[in-house]
Amino acid sequence: QLQLVESGGGLVQPGGSLRLSCAASGFTFGYYGIGWFRQAPGKEREGVSCISGGDGSTYYADSVKGRISISRDGTKNTVYLQMNSLKPEDTAVYYCAATSDYRCSRHAVRFDHWGQGTQVTVSS
């Protein structure tokens, strides 16, 4: 019953903003690093951002740095991905994932549990 559920995706114009949520249940949330990945049609899954367990260190892909912010609400067992200044190339299915390792990784294989994904489409 360990689950991650993403929400908050949708259609937004270039330059707009979205806040994605990743709600966790069935495990001790604070022990896990939580990463966000995205996959566009015909493309490989890529890491976007991650927040570590323990000290909550944050990491961002170069392509989104300065436009995206990750945060954790331990009380709600939820991680948020605030996305601003969105570009058409941000269009993808966004997934959150959890690793039982406290440390973040840009490699999807290091993550043990995955959500179902939420579609983000940036288009005029």
JSON list of C-alpha atoms in Angstrom, two decimals:
[
{"chain": "A", "resi": 1, "resn": "GLN", "atom": "CA", "xyz": [0.00, 0.00, 0.00]},
{"chain": "A", "resi": 2, "resn": "LEU", "atom": "CA", "xyz": [2.97, 2.29, -0.45]},
{"chain": "A", "resi": 3, "resn": "GLN", "atom": "CA", "xyz": [1.71, 4.89, -2.89]},
{"chain": "A", "resi": 4, "resn": "LEU", "atom": "CA", "xyz": [2.67, 8.14, -4.54]},
{"chain": "A", "resi": 5, "resn": "VAL", "atom": "CA", "xyz": [-0.01, 10.18, -6.27]},
{"chain": "A", "resi": 6, "resn": "GLU", "atom": "CA", "xyz": [0.75, 13.18, -8.46]},
{"chain": "A", "resi": 7, "resn": "SER", "atom": "CA", "xyz": [-1.66, 15.98, -9.18]},
{"chain": "A", "resi": 8, "resn": "GLY", "atom": "CA", "xyz": [-1.68, 19.53, -10.48]},
{"chain": "A", "resi": 9, "resn": "GLY", "atom": "CA", "xyz": [-0.84, 19.02, -14.12]},
{"chain": "A", "resi": 10, "resn": "GLY", "atom": "CA", "xyz": [-2.75, 20.58, -16.96]},
{"chain": "A", "resi": 11, "resn": "LEU", "atom": "CA", "xyz": [-2.60, 22.93, -19.91]},
{"chain": "A", "resi": 12, "resn": "VAL", "atom": "CA", "xyz": [-0.79, 26.22, -19.42]},
{"chain": "A", "resi": 13, "resn": "GLN", "atom": "CA", "xyz": [0.42, 28.96, -21.75]},
{"chain": "A", "resi": 14, "resn": "PRO", "atom": "CA", "xyz": [4.12, 29.65, -22.23]},
{"chain": "A", "resi": 15, "resn": "GLY", "atom": "CA", "xyz": [5.34, 31.79, -19.37]},
{"chain": "A", "resi": 16, "resn": "GLY", "atom": "CA", "xyz": [2.69, 30.45, -17.05]},
{"chain": "A", "resi": 17, "resn": "SER", "atom": "CA", "xyz": [2.99, 28.55, -13.79]},
{"chain": "A", "resi": 18, "resn": "LEU", "atom": "CA", "xyz": [1.85, 25.28, -12.29]},
{"chain": "A", "resi": 19, "resn": "ARG", "atom": "CA", "xyz": [2.31, 23.63, -8.93]},
{"chain": "A", "resi": 20, "resn": "LEU", "atom": "CA", "xyz": [2.55, 19.87, -8.96]},
{"chain": "A", "resi": 21, "resn": "SER", "atom": "CA", "xyz": [1.89, 17.83, -5.84]},
{"chain": "A", "resi": 22, "resn": "CYS", "atom": "CA", "xyz": [3.15, 14.40, -4.86]},
{"chain": "A", "resi": 23, "resn": "ALA", "atom": "CA", "xyz": [1.17, 12.89, -2.00]},
{"chain": "A", "resi": 24, "resn": "ALA", "atom": "CA", "xyz": [2.71, 9.89, -0.26]},
{"chain": "A", "resi": 25, "resn": "SER", "atom": "CA", "xyz": [1.14, 7.22, 1.89]},
{"chain": "A", "resi": 26, "resn": "GLY", "atom": "CA", "xyz": [2.10, 3.87, 3.38]},
{"chain": "A", "resi": 27, "resn": "PHE", "atom": "CA", "xyz": [5.68, 4.65, 4.35]},
{"chain": "A", "resi": 28, "resn": "THR", "atom": "CA", "xyz": [7.72, 6.87, 6.59]},
{"chain": "A", "resi": 29, "resn": "PHE", "atom": "CA", "xyz": [7.88, 9.89, 4.35]},
{"chain": "A", "resi": 30, "resn": "GLY", "atom": "CA", "xyz": [10.75, 11.69, 6.04]},
{"chain": "A", "resi": 31, "resn": "TYR", "atom": "CA", "xyz": [13.16, 8.82, 5.46]},
{"chain": "A", "resi": 32, "resn": "TYR", "atom": "CA", "xyz": [12.90, 9.05, 1.68]},
{"chain": "A", "resi": 33, "resn": "GLY", "atom": "CA", "xyz": [14.36, 11.25, -0.95]},
{"chain": "A", "resi": 34, "resn": "ILE", "atom": "CA", "xyz": [11.68, 12.40, -3.38]},
{"chain": "A", "resi": 35, "resn": "GLY", "atom": "CA", "xyz": [12.49, 13.11, -7.00]},
{"chain": "A", "resi": 36, "resn": "TRP", "atom": "CA", "xyz": [10.58, 14.52, -9.92]},
{"chain": "A", "resi": 37, "resn": "PHE", "atom": "CA", "xyz": [11.16, 13.12, -13.38]},
{"chain": "A", "resi": 38, "resn": "ARG", "atom": "CA", "xyz": [9.57, 13.86, -16.71]},
{"chain": "A", "resi": 39, "resn": "GLN", "atom": "CA", "xyz": [9.16, 12.04, -19.98]},
{"chain": "A", "resi": 40, "resn": "ALA", "atom": "CA", "xyz": [8.13, 13.59, -23.26]},
{"chain": "A", "resi": 41, "resn": "PRO", "atom": "CA", "xyz": [6.91, 11.51, -26.22]},
{"chain": "A", "resi": 42, "resn": "GLY", "atom": "CA", "xyz": [9.82, 9.76, -27.88]},
{"chain": "A", "resi": 43, "resn": "LYS", "atom": "CA", "xyz": [12.26, 10.94, -25.24]},
{"chain": "A", "resi": 44, "resn": "GLU", "atom": "CA", "xyz": [14.05, 9.28, -22.36]},
{"chain": "A", "resi": 45, "resn": "ARG", "atom": "CA", "xyz": [12.92, 9.93, -18.83]},
{"chain": "A", "resi": 46, "resn": "GLU", "atom": "CA", "xyz": [14.96, 12.70, -17.28]},
{"chain": "A", "resi": 47, "resn": "GLY", "atom": "CA", "xyz": [15.44, 13.92, -13.76]},
{"chain": "A", "resi": 48, "resn": "VAL", "atom": "CA", "xyz": [14.03, 17.36, -13.02]},
{"chain": "A", "resi": 49, "resn": "SER", "atom": "CA", "xyz": [14.47, 17.92, -9.30]},
{"chain": "A", "resi": 50, "resn": "CYS", "atom": "CA", "xyz": [14.94, 16.10, -6.01]},
{"chain": "A", "resi": 51, "resn": "ILE", "atom": "CA", "xyz": [14.69, 16.77, -2.31]},
{"chain": "A", "resi": 52, "resn": "SER", "atom": "CA", "xyz": [16.65, 14.50, 0.00]},
{"chain": "A", "resi": 53, "resn": "GLY", "atom": "CA", "xyz": [15.54, 12.85, 3.20]},
{"chain": "A", "resi": 54, "resn": "GLY", "atom": "CA", "xyz": [17.08, 14.04, 6.41]},
{"chain": "A", "resi": 55, "resn": "ASP", "atom": "CA", "xyz": [18.45, 17.50, 5.74]},
{"chain": "A", "resi": 56, "resn": "GLY", "atom": "CA", "xyz": [16.14, 18.23, 2.82]},
{"chain": "A", "resi": 57, "resn": "SER", "atom": "CA", "xyz": [18.83, 19.29, 0.37]},
{"chain": "A", "resi": 58, "resn": "THR", "atom": "CA", "xyz": [17.44, 20.23, -3.03]},
{"chain": "A", "resi": 59, "resn": "TYR", "atom": "CA", "xyz": [18.74, 19.64, -6.54]},
{"chain": "A", "resi": 60, "resn": "TYR", "atom": "CA", "xyz": [17.70, 20.84, -9.97]},
{"chain": "A", "resi": 61, "resn": "ALA", "atom": "CA", "xyz": [18.46, 19.95, -13.54]},
{"chain": "A", "resi": 62, "resn": "ASP", "atom": "CA", "xyz": [20.25, 22.71, -15.42]},
{"chain": "A", "resi": 63, "resn": "SER", "atom": "CA", "xyz": [17.35, 22.97, -17.84]},
{"chain": "A", "resi": 64, "resn": "VAL", "atom": "CA", "xyz": [14.94, 24.05, -15.10]},
{"chain": "A", "resi": 65, "resn": "LYS", "atom": "CA", "xyz": [17.16, 25.71, -12.54]},
{"chain": "A", "resi": 66, "resn": "GLY", "atom": "CA", "xyz": [15.85, 29.14, -11.64]},
{"chain": "A", "resi": 67, "resn": "ARG", "atom": "CA", "xyz": [12.34, 28.32, -12.86]},
{"chain": "A", "resi": 68, "resn": "ILE", "atom": "CA", "xyz": [11.42, 25.42, -10.60]},
{"chain": "A", "resi": 69, "resn": "SER", "atom": "CA", "xyz": [11.38, 25.00, -6.85]},
{"chain": "A", "resi": 70, "resn": "ILE", "atom": "CA", "xyz": [10.87, 21.79, -4.88]},
{"chain": "A", "resi": 71, "resn": "SER", "atom": "CA", "xyz": [9.61, 21.72, -1.30]},
{"chain": "A", "resi": 72, "resn": "ARG", "atom": "CA", "xyz": [8.35, 19.26, 1.28]},
{"chain": "A", "resi": 73, "resn": "ASP", "atom": "CA", "xyz": [5.48, 19.45, 3.73]},
{"chain": "A", "resi": 74, "resn": "GLY", "atom": "CA", "xyz": [6.18, 16.68, 6.21]},
{"chain": "A", "resi": 75, "resn": "THR", "atom": "CA", "xyz": [2.89, 17.15, 8.03]},
{"chain": "A", "resi": 76, "resn": "LYS", "atom": "CA", "xyz": [0.96, 16.43, 4.85]},
{"chain": "A", "resi": 77, "resn": "ASN", "atom": "CA", "xyz": [3.40, 13.84, 3.47]},
{"chain": "A", "resi": 78, "resn": "THR", "atom": "CA", "xyz": [3.50, 15.88, 0.30]},
{"chain": "A", "resi": 79, "resn": "VAL", "atom": "CA", "xyz": [6.23, 17.20, -1.97]},
{"chain": "A", "resi": 80, "resn": "TYR", "atom": "CA", "xyz": [5.53, 20.13, -4.26]},
{"chain": "A", "resi": 81, "resn": "LEU", "atom": "CA", "xyz": [7.10, 21.19, -7.52]},
{"chain": "A", "resi": 82, "resn": "GLN", "atom": "CA", "xyz": [6.46, 24.85, -8.26]},
{"chain": "A", "resi": 83, "resn": "MET", "atom": "CA", "xyz": [7.06, 25.54, -11.94]},
{"chain": "A", "resi": 84, "resn": "ASN", "atom": "CA", "xyz": [7.28, 29.07, -13.29]},
{"chain": "A", "resi": 85, "resn": "SER", "atom": "CA", "xyz": [8.13, 30.61, -16.65]},
{"chain": "A", "resi": 86, "resn": "LEU", "atom": "CA", "xyz": [7.09, 27.42, -18.36]},
{"chain": "A", "resi": 87, "resn": "LYS", "atom": "CA", "xyz": [8.25, 26.69, -21.88]},
{"chain": "A", "resi": 88, "resn": "PRO", "atom": "CA", "xyz": [6.84, 24.40, -24.56]},
{"chain": "A", "resi": 89, "resn": "GLU", "atom": "CA", "xyz": [9.82, 22.12, -24.06]},
{"chain": "A", "resi": 90, "resn": "ASP", "atom": "CA", "xyz": [8.63, 21.51, -20.51]},
{"chain": "A", "resi": 91, "resn": "THR", "atom": "CA", "xyz": [5.70, 19.55, -21.95]},
{"chain": "A", "resi": 92, "resn": "ALA", "atom": "CA", "xyz": [5.86, 16.00, -20.60]},
{"chain": "A", "resi": 93, "resn": "VAL", "atom": "CA", "xyz": [4.36, 13.54, -18.20]},
{"chain": "A", "resi": 94, "resn": "TYR", "atom": "CA", "xyz": [5.77, 14.35, -14.78]},
{"chain": "A", "resi": 95, "resn": "TYR", "atom": "CA", "xyz": [6.38, 11.59, -12.26]},
{"chain": "A", "resi": 96, "resn": "CYS", "atom": "CA", "xyz": [7.34, 11.70, -8.63]},
{"chain": "A", "resi": 97, "resn": "ALA", "atom": "CA", "xyz": [9.41, 8.91, -7.17]},
{"chain": "A", "resi": 98, "resn": "ALA", "atom": "CA", "xyz": [10.75, 7.90, -3.78]},
{"chain": "A", "resi": 99, "resn": "THR", "atom": "CA", "xyz": [14.07, 6.36, -2.81]},
{"chain": "A", "resi": 100, "resn": "SER", "atom": "CA", "xyz": [14.67, 4.62, 0.48]},
{"chain": "A", "resi": 101, "resn": "ASP", "atom": "CA", "xyz": [18.15, 6.06, 0.32]},
{"chain": "A", "resi": 102, "resn": "TYR", "atom": "CA", "xyz": [18.24, 9.43, 2.02]},
{"chain": "A", "resi": 103, "resn": "ARG", "atom": "CA", "xyz": [20.34, 10.81, -0.81]},
{"chain": "A", "resi": 104, "resn": "CYS", "atom": "CA", "xyz": [19.02, 12.12, -4.07]},
{"chain": "A", "resi": 105, "resn": "SER", "atom": "CA", "xyz": [20.03, 10.74, -7.42]},
{"chain": "A", "resi": 106, "resn": "ARG", "atom": "CA", "xyz": [19.49, 11.90, -10.99]},
{"chain": "A", "resi": 107, "resn": "HIS", "atom": "CA", "xyz": [19.18, 8.25, -12.02]},
{"chain": "A", "resi": 108, "resn": "ALA", "atom": "CA", "xyz": [15.67, 6.85, -12.13]},
{"chain": "A", "resi": 109, "resn": "VAL", "atom": "CA", "xyz": [16.90, 3.35, -11.32]},
{"chain": "A", "resi": 110, "resn": "ARG", "atom": "CA", "xyz": [17.76, 4.46, -7.80]},
{"chain": "A", "resi": 111, "resn": "PHE", "atom": "CA", "xyz": [14.14, 5.18, -6.98]},
{"chain": "A", "resi": 112, "resn": "ASP", "atom": "CA", "xyz": [12.02, 2.41, -5.52]},
{"chain": "A", "resi": 113, "resn": "HIS", "atom": "CA", "xyz": [8.48, 3.73, -5.85]},
{"chain": "A", "resi": 114, "resn": "TRP", "atom": "CA", "xyz": [6.73, 5.73, -8.53]},
{"chain": "A", "resi": 115, "resn": "GLY", "atom": "CA", "xyz": [3.53, 7.63, -8.99]},
{"chain": "A", "resi": 116, "resn": "GLN", "atom": "CA", "xyz": [1.24, 7.35, -11.99]},
{"chain": "A", "resi": 117, "resn": "GLY", "atom": "CA", "xyz": [2.30, 10.61, -13.58]},
{"chain": "A", "resi": 118, "resn": "THR", "atom": "CA", "xyz": [0.54, 13.85, -14.37]},
{"chain": "A", "resi": 119, "resn": "GLN", "atom": "CA", "xyz": [0.46, 15.50, -17.78]},
{"chain": "A", "resi": 120, "resn": "VAL", "atom": "CA", "xyz": [1.88, 18.99, -18.19]},
{"chain": "A", "resi": 121, "resn": "THR", "atom": "CA", "xyz": [1.26, 20.67, -21.54]},
{"chain": "A", "resi": 122, "resn": "VAL", "atom": "CA", "xyz": [2.73, 24.10, -22.28]},
{"chain": "A", "resi": 123, "resn": "SER", "atom": "CA", "xyz": [1.18, 25.54, -25.40]},
{"chain": "A", "resi": 124, "resn": "SER", "atom": "CA", "xyz": [-0.48, 28.66, -26.70]}
]
